């Protein structure tokens, strides 16, 4: 037998590394792994799936569509905290996140997963399940232009360009833009997505920096609502939507558009030799505008039929072959501020600050006859609307924490955080009762 010798190099950076200064089970994905092992168009769920205790499933392929079952230590999306550059964010209704409408991997410098509830200084509305923290890239000190792209299965193609200003009198900045299109793994579930990020870091003084950052993301797709085991057996395991306009499963009846943005101004300064301050003023927004058939997994024409009623609740007309559906729009805009101070003494660090957030939310849906140019379909209540809701959510979280160092290498972290959350609810048509409702 011949001897075979293989020479190679071990990976310099592991998919998940453990910081040495942690007090809870924490791991992070570093920039080297992101740039060398993760495709540029990847969504945040594709990045963190390499971390311990994280589960994510993306039916339409990596970076395509939203992760339907992302979890951390068994906690489902909405039951754990998520931050971007230290700022918490999440949907107004139940704190969930639409992963495919957020930041792509090429915009990120690091992802850190804290699998504990955090300390007194951990801000966010769902910290009990842990925290997924994402940090944006740091602008380069060198001027340059870089192109990137990828092509893969299911006619997936993406390309982008990044401009680095280098160090100028206006700071160190970059502009990163990418566009992606794909047919998707699931049948008739095509998607296209565009992303943009701009970041500028200005050195106002030796110990003071001012940061401007903005991101914009837009995604368009045909959205599948799942399929039955019988449909998988008949059409294949990658069945998503059909190509028959006479059925509710027709892809043309199920378009979705997601748009989001995240913008902030941050001032970080050393006020004294023992005191630092960081203040982040931000706004973020999200909108999901979509139309869908009543049951996009339905492959039988027997499930079709649309009935029109008048305001008296009486049937006006029934069209047995028409496609029933709905149009819906859900959007919110958050405005907030995070103010953090850190005071250093001989035996401890004192952390204190406050997070304040106001979120305006609006969501509604109404029934449609998709066979008749998507005209509204009044129900027995006299309205086509199933619900029409506006709410205003206010969060205030002040905190105080002591990082006590009784001896070198040891830390004790007592702390206290107060959380106030208020929802002002105003429904023209409430979701369950179908009547107006106002409450706090």
Coordinates of C-alpha atoms in Angstrom, one line a residue:
X1 CA 0.0 0.0 0.0
X2 CA 1.2 3.5 -0.7
X3 CA 1.4 6.1 2.0
X4 CA -0.7 9.2 1.5
X5 CA 0.3 12.4 3.2
X6 CA -2.1 15.4 3.3
X7 CA -0.7 18.8 4.1
X8 CA -3.1 21.5 5.1
X9 CA -3.9 24.3 7.5
X10 CA -6.5 24.3 10.3
X11 CA -9.1 27.0 10.2
X12 CA -7.9 30.1 11.8
X13 CA -11.3 31.1 13.1
X14 CA -13.9 28.7 14.4
X15 CA -17.6 29.2 13.6
X16 CA -18.2 30.1 17.3
X17 CA -15.7 31.4 19.8
X18 CA -16.1 32.1 23.5
X19 CA -15.1 35.5 24.9
X20 CA -12.9 35.4 28.0
X21 CA -14.7 38.0 30.0
X22 CA -18.2 36.6 30.0
X23 CA -20.4 35.9 33.0
X24 CA -23.1 33.9 31.1
X25 CA -23.0 31.2 28.4
X26 CA -22.0 33.4 25.4
X27 CA -20.4 32.8 22.0
X28 CA -19.8 34.9 19.0
X29 CA -19.2 34.7 15.3
X30 CA -16.2 36.8 14.3
X31 CA -15.7 39.0 11.2
X32 CA -13.2 36.6 9.7
X33 CA -15.7 33.7 9.7
X34 CA -18.4 35.9 8.3
X35 CA -16.3 37.1 5.4
X36 CA -14.7 33.8 4.5
X37 CA -17.5 31.3 5.1
X38 CA -20.9 33.0 4.8
X39 CA -22.3 34.1 1.5
X40 CA -22.7 37.9 1.3
X41 CA -26.5 37.7 0.8
X42 CA -27.1 35.5 3.9
X43 CA -29.7 36.6 6.4
X44 CA -29.0 36.8 10.1
X45 CA -30.4 33.3 10.7
X46 CA -27.8 31.8 8.3
X47 CA -25.1 33.5 10.4
X48 CA -26.1 32.3 13.9
X49 CA -27.1 28.8 13.0
X50 CA -23.5 27.8 13.7
X51 CA -23.8 28.9 17.3
X52 CA -24.6 26.4 20.1
X53 CA -28.3 26.2 21.2
X54 CA -29.5 28.0 18.0
X55 CA -31.9 26.4 15.6
X56 CA -33.0 27.9 12.3
X57 CA -34.8 26.6 9.3
X58 CA -35.2 28.4 6.0
X59 CA -37.5 26.4 3.6
X60 CA -36.7 28.4 0.5
X61 CA -32.9 28.2 0.8
X62 CA -30.2 30.0 2.7
X63 CA -30.7 33.8 2.6
X64 CA -34.1 33.4 0.9
X65 CA -37.4 34.1 2.7
X66 CA -37.8 34.4 6.4
X67 CA -36.7 31.8 8.9
X68 CA -39.9 30.1 10.0
X69 CA -38.6 28.4 13.1
X70 CA -35.7 30.3 14.5
X71 CA -35.1 29.6 18.2
X72 CA -32.5 30.1 21.0
X73 CA -32.3 27.4 23.7
X74 CA -35.9 26.4 22.8
X75 CA -37.2 29.9 23.1
X76 CA -39.1 30.9 19.9
X77 CA -38.6 34.2 18.1
X78 CA -40.2 36.9 20.2
X79 CA -39.2 35.2 23.4
X80 CA -35.6 36.4 23.2
X81 CA -33.9 39.8 22.8
X82 CA -32.4 41.0 19.5
X83 CA -30.1 44.1 19.2
X84 CA -28.3 45.9 16.4
X85 CA -25.2 47.8 17.6
X86 CA -26.6 47.6 21.1
X87 CA -30.1 48.9 20.2
X88 CA -33.1 46.5 20.9
X89 CA -35.6 46.1 18.1
X90 CA -38.6 43.9 17.3
X91 CA -42.1 43.9 15.8
X92 CA -44.7 45.8 17.8
X93 CA -47.3 43.0 18.1
X94 CA -45.3 40.1 19.5
X95 CA -41.6 41.1 19.4
X96 CA -40.8 38.8 16.5
X97 CA -38.3 39.5 13.6
X98 CA -38.7 39.0 9.9
X99 CA -35.1 37.8 9.3
X100 CA -35.0 38.2 5.5
X101 CA -35.9 41.9 5.7
X102 CA -33.0 42.7 8.0
X103 CA -29.3 43.0 7.7
X104 CA -27.3 40.8 5.3
X105 CA -24.0 39.2 6.4
X106 CA -21.9 41.5 4.3
X107 CA -23.0 44.5 6.5
X108 CA -22.0 42.8 9.8
X109 CA -18.8 42.6 11.6
X110 CA -19.8 40.3 14.5
X111 CA -22.7 38.3 15.9
X112 CA -22.8 37.5 19.6
X113 CA -25.3 35.1 21.3
X114 CA -25.9 35.4 25.0
X115 CA -27.8 32.4 26.2
X116 CA -28.6 33.9 29.6
X117 CA -31.2 36.5 30.8
X118 CA -28.4 39.2 31.0
X119 CA -27.5 41.6 33.8
X120 CA -29.0 44.8 35.1
X121 CA -27.5 46.7 32.1
X122 CA -29.1 44.4 29.5
X123 CA -31.8 46.4 27.8
X124 CA -34.7 44.9 25.8
X125 CA -38.3 43.7 26.1
X126 CA -37.6 39.9 25.9
X127 CA -34.2 39.4 27.6
X128 CA -35.4 36.3 29.5
X129 CA -34.7 34.0 26.6
X130 CA -31.3 35.5 25.9
X131 CA -29.9 38.1 23.5
X132 CA -28.8 37.9 19.9
X133 CA -26.5 40.9 19.3
X134 CA -25.4 42.0 15.9
X135 CA -22.7 44.5 15.3
X136 CA -22.2 46.5 12.0
X137 CA -18.8 46.6 10.2
X138 CA -16.3 49.2 11.2
X139 CA -15.3 51.6 8.3
X140 CA -11.9 51.0 6.9
X141 CA -9.1 53.5 7.3
X142 CA -8.0 52.8 3.7
X143 CA -9.8 54.1 0.7
X144 CA -11.1 51.5 -1.8
X145 CA -13.8 49.9 -3.8
X146 CA -14.7 46.2 -3.5
X147 CA -17.0 44.1 -5.7
X148 CA -18.6 40.9 -4.5
X149 CA -21.1 38.4 -6.0
X150 CA -22.3 34.9 -5.9
X151 CA -24.2 32.4 -8.1
X152 CA -25.8 29.2 -6.9
X153 CA -28.6 26.7 -7.1
X154 CA -32.1 27.6 -8.2
X155 CA -30.8 30.4 -10.4
X156 CA -29.7 32.3 -7.3
X157 CA -27.5 35.3 -8.2
X158 CA -26.4 38.3 -6.2
X159 CA -23.9 41.1 -6.5
X160 CA -22.8 44.1 -4.6
X161 CA -20.4 46.9 -4.3
X162 CA -18.8 48.6 -1.3
X163 CA -17.1 52.0 -1.3
X164 CA -14.7 52.9 1.5
X165 CA -13.8 56.6 1.8
X166 CA -10.8 55.9 4.0
X167 CA -9.8 58.5 6.6
X168 CA -11.0 62.0 5.6
X169 CA -11.8 65.2 7.4
X170 CA -15.5 64.0 7.2
X171 CA -14.6 60.8 9.0
X172 CA -14.3 57.2 7.9
X173 CA -17.3 56.0 5.9
X174 CA -18.5 53.2 3.7
X175 CA -21.5 52.7 1.4
X176 CA -22.5 49.1 0.8
X177 CA -25.2 48.0 -1.7
X178 CA -26.3 44.6 -2.9
X179 CA -29.1 43.1 -5.0
X180 CA -30.1 39.4 -5.1
X181 CA -32.6 37.4 -7.1
X182 CA -33.6 33.7 -7.0
X183 CA -36.1 31.2 -8.2
X184 CA -36.0 29.7 -4.8
X185 CA -35.8 26.0 -3.7
X186 CA -39.6 25.8 -3.4
X187 CA -41.6 25.8 -6.6
X188 CA -42.9 29.1 -7.9
X189 CA -41.5 30.9 -4.9
X190 CA -39.3 33.5 -6.6
X191 CA -37.7 36.3 -4.6
X192 CA -35.7 39.5 -5.1
X193 CA -34.1 41.6 -2.5
X194 CA -32.0 44.9 -2.3
X195 CA -30.0 46.1 0.7
X196 CA -28.1 49.3 1.4
X197 CA -26.0 50.4 4.3
X198 CA -24.1 53.7 5.0
X199 CA -21.9 54.3 8.0
X200 CA -19.7 57.2 8.9
X201 CA -17.5 57.5 12.0
X202 CA -16.2 61.0 12.8
X203 CA -13.5 61.7 15.3
X204 CA -14.5 64.9 17.0
X205 CA -11.8 64.8 19.6
X206 CA -9.2 62.2 20.7
X207 CA -11.7 60.6 23.1
X208 CA -15.0 61.5 21.3
X209 CA -16.6 59.9 18.2
X210 CA -19.8 60.7 16.3
X211 CA -21.4 57.9 14.2
X212 CA -24.1 58.1 11.6
X213 CA -25.6 54.9 10.3
X214 CA -28.5 54.1 8.0
X215 CA -29.7 50.8 6.4
X216 CA -32.5 50.2 4.0
X217 CA -33.8 46.8 2.9
X218 CA -36.6 45.8 0.5
X219 CA -37.7 42.3 -0.4
X220 CA -40.3 41.0 -2.8
X221 CA -41.4 37.4 -2.9
X222 CA -44.2 34.9 -3.7
X223 CA -45.0 33.5 -0.2
X224 CA -45.9 29.9 0.4
X225 CA -48.0 29.0 3.5
X226 CA -46.8 25.4 3.6
X227 CA -48.1 22.2 2.1
X228 CA -49.7 19.0 3.2
X229 CA -47.9 15.6 3.4
X230 CA -50.2 14.4 0.5
X231 CA -49.0 17.4 -1.6
X232 CA -45.4 16.6 -0.9
X233 CA -45.9 13.0 -1.9
X234 CA -47.6 14.1 -5.1
X235 CA -45.6 17.1 -6.2
X236 CA -42.3 16.5 -4.5
X237 CA -40.6 17.7 -1.3
X238 CA -39.8 21.2 -2.7
X239 CA -43.5 21.9 -3.5
X240 CA -44.4 25.5 -2.6
X241 CA -46.9 27.1 -4.9
X242 CA -48.7 25.9 -8.1
X243 CA -49.0 27.5 -11.5
X244 CA -52.8 27.1 -12.0
X245 CA -54.8 30.3 -11.8
X246 CA -58.0 28.3 -11.1
X247 CA -56.7 27.3 -7.7
X248 CA -55.8 29.1 -4.5
X249 CA -52.3 27.7 -4.6
X250 CA -51.5 29.8 -7.7
X251 CA -48.3 31.8 -7.0
X252 CA -49.7 35.0 -8.6
X253 CA -52.3 35.3 -5.8
X254 CA -49.6 35.4 -3.0
X255 CA -47.1 38.3 -3.5
X256 CA -45.5 40.0 -0.5
X257 CA -43.3 43.1 -0.1
X258 CA -41.2 43.7 3.0
X259 CA -39.4 47.0 3.6
X260 CA -37.4 48.0 6.6
X261 CA -34.8 50.6 7.7
X262 CA -32.6 51.2 10.8
X263 CA -31.0 54.6 11.4
X264 CA -29.1 56.1 14.3
X265 CA -26.8 58.8 15.4
X266 CA -24.3 57.9 18.2
X267 CA -22.1 60.1 20.3
X268 CA -19.4 58.3 22.4
X269 CA -17.1 60.3 24.6
X270 CA -14.8 60.0 27.7
X271 CA -16.1 62.8 29.9
X272 CA -13.4 62.3 32.5
X273 CA -10.6 59.9 33.1
X274 CA -13.0 57.7 35.1
X275 CA -16.3 58.4 33.2
X276 CA -17.4 57.4 29.7
X277 CA -20.8 58.1 28.0
X278 CA -22.6 56.8 24.9
X279 CA -25.8 58.2 23.6
X280 CA -27.7 56.6 20.6
X281 CA -30.7 58.4 19.1
X282 CA -32.4 56.1 16.6
X283 CA -35.4 55.2 14.5
X284 CA -36.4 52.0 12.8
X285 CA -39.3 51.0 10.6
X286 CA -40.8 47.9 9.1
X287 CA -43.7 47.2 6.7
X288 CA -45.2 44.0 5.4
X289 CA -47.6 44.6 2.5
X290 CA -49.1 41.5 1.0
X291 CA -52.0 39.7 -0.7
X292 CA -52.8 36.1 -0.3
X293 CA -55.4 33.5 -1.1
X294 CA -57.4 32.2 1.9
X295 CA -55.4 28.9 1.8
X296 CA -52.3 29.0 -0.5
X297 CA -51.8 25.2 0.2
X298 CA -55.2 24.4 -1.3
X299 CA -54.9 22.5 -4.6
X300 CA -58.6 21.7 -5.0
X301 CA -61.0 24.0 -6.9
X302 CA -63.8 22.7 -4.6
X303 CA -62.4 25.1 -1.9
X304 CA -63.1 28.1 -4.1
X305 CA -66.1 30.4 -3.7
X306 CA -66.7 34.0 -2.7
X307 CA -69.9 35.3 -1.1
X308 CA -70.9 39.0 -0.9
X309 CA -73.1 40.3 1.9
X310 CA -74.8 43.6 2.4
X311 CA -74.7 45.8 5.6
X312 CA -77.9 44.1 6.8
X313 CA -76.0 40.8 6.9
X314 CA -77.9 39.3 3.9
X315 CA -76.3 37.4 1.1
X316 CA -76.1 39.4 -2.1
X317 CA -74.3 37.1 -4.5
X318 CA -72.1 34.0 -4.5
X319 CA -69.5 33.1 -7.1
X320 CA -68.6 29.5 -6.7
X321 CA -65.5 29.5 -8.9
X322 CA -63.9 32.8 -7.6
X323 CA -60.7 32.8 -5.6
X324 CA -61.1 34.1 -2.0
X325 CA -58.3 36.0 -0.4
X326 CA -57.2 39.0 1.5
X327 CA -55.0 42.1 1.5
X328 CA -53.1 43.0 4.6
X329 CA -50.6 45.7 5.7
X330 CA -48.6 45.7 8.9
X331 CA -46.2 48.4 9.6
X332 CA -44.5 50.1 12.6
X333 CA -42.1 52.9 13.3
X334 CA -39.9 53.1 16.4
X335 CA -38.2 56.2 17.9
X336 CA -35.9 55.8 20.8
X337 CA -32.7 56.7 22.7
X338 CA -30.2 54.7 24.6
X339 CA -28.1 56.6 27.1
X340 CA -25.2 54.7 28.9
X341 CA -22.7 55.8 31.4
X342 CA -19.7 53.8 32.8
X343 CA -17.8 55.1 35.9
X344 CA -14.5 53.3 36.8
X345 CA -13.3 53.1 40.4
X346 CA -10.5 51.1 42.0
X347 CA -12.7 48.2 43.0
X348 CA -15.7 48.4 40.7
X349 CA -17.2 49.7 37.5
X350 CA -20.6 51.5 37.9
X351 CA -22.9 51.2 34.9
X352 CA -26.1 53.3 34.7
X353 CA -28.3 54.6 32.0
X354 CA -31.8 54.3 30.4
X355 CA -33.4 53.0 27.3
X356 CA -36.6 54.8 26.0
X357 CA -38.6 53.7 23.0
X358 CA -41.9 54.8 21.4
X359 CA -43.4 52.6 18.7
X360 CA -46.3 53.5 16.4
X361 CA -48.0 50.5 15.0
X362 CA -50.8 50.1 12.3
X363 CA -52.1 46.9 10.9
X364 CA -55.3 46.0 8.9
X365 CA -56.7 43.3 6.6
X366 CA -59.7 43.0 4.4
X367 CA -61.3 40.3 2.3
X368 CA -60.8 40.2 -1.5
X369 CA -62.2 38.5 -4.5
X370 CA -59.0 37.7 -6.4
X371 CA -60.8 36.7 -9.5
X372 CA -62.5 40.1 -9.9
X373 CA -59.4 42.3 -9.9
X374 CA -59.0 41.9 -6.1
X375 CA -62.2 43.9 -5.2
X376 CA -63.2 44.1 -1.5
X377 CA -65.7 41.5 -0.3
X378 CA -68.1 42.8 2.5
X379 CA -69.0 40.3 5.2
X380 CA -72.1 40.1 7.4
X381 CA -70.8 43.0 9.4
X382 CA -71.2 45.2 6.4
X383 CA -67.4 45.7 6.1
X384 CA -64.7 43.9 4.2
X385 CA -62.2 44.5 7.0
X386 CA -61.4 41.7 9.4
X387 CA -59.6 44.1 11.7
X388 CA -58.2 47.7 11.6
X389 CA -55.8 48.4 14.5
X390 CA -53.6 51.2 15.6
X391 CA -51.5 51.1 18.8
X392 CA -48.8 53.2 20.5
X393 CA -46.2 51.3 22.6
X394 CA -44.0 53.0 25.1
X395 CA -41.0 51.4 26.8
X396 CA -38.8 52.9 29.5
X397 CA -36.0 51.0 31.1
X398 CA -33.6 52.7 33.5
X399 CA -30.8 50.5 35.1
X400 CA -28.0 50.5 37.6
X401 CA -25.3 47.9 37.8
X402 CA -22.1 47.4 39.8
X403 CA -19.2 45.3 38.4
X404 CA -17.3 44.6 41.6
X405 CA -13.8 43.2 41.4
X406 CA -13.0 41.7 44.8
X407 CA -9.7 40.3 43.5
X408 CA -8.0 40.1 40.1
X409 CA -9.9 37.9 37.6
X410 CA -13.1 37.9 39.6
X411 CA -16.3 39.9 39.2
X412 CA -19.6 40.2 41.0
X413 CA -22.4 41.9 39.1
X414 CA -25.3 43.0 41.3
X415 CA -27.8 45.3 39.4
X416 CA -31.3 46.5 39.2
X417 CA -33.4 47.4 36.1
X418 CA -36.9 48.9 36.1
X419 CA -39.1 48.2 33.0
X420 CA -42.3 50.1 32.1
X421 CA -44.3 49.1 29.1
X422 CA -47.5 50.7 28.0
X423 CA -49.7 49.9 25.0
X424 CA -52.4 52.3 23.9
X425 CA -54.8 50.3 21.8
X426 CA -57.2 51.8 19.3
X427 CA -59.1 49.5 17.0
X428 CA -61.7 50.7 14.5
X429 CA -62.5 47.0 14.1
X430 CA -61.1 44.8 16.8
X431 CA -59.6 41.5 15.6
X432 CA -61.7 39.1 17.8
X433 CA -64.9 41.1 18.5
X434 CA -65.2 42.9 15.2
X435 CA -66.3 46.1 17.0
X436 CA -64.4 49.2 17.9
X437 CA -62.2 49.1 21.0
X438 CA -60.0 51.5 22.9
X439 CA -57.8 50.5 25.8
X440 CA -54.5 50.9 27.6

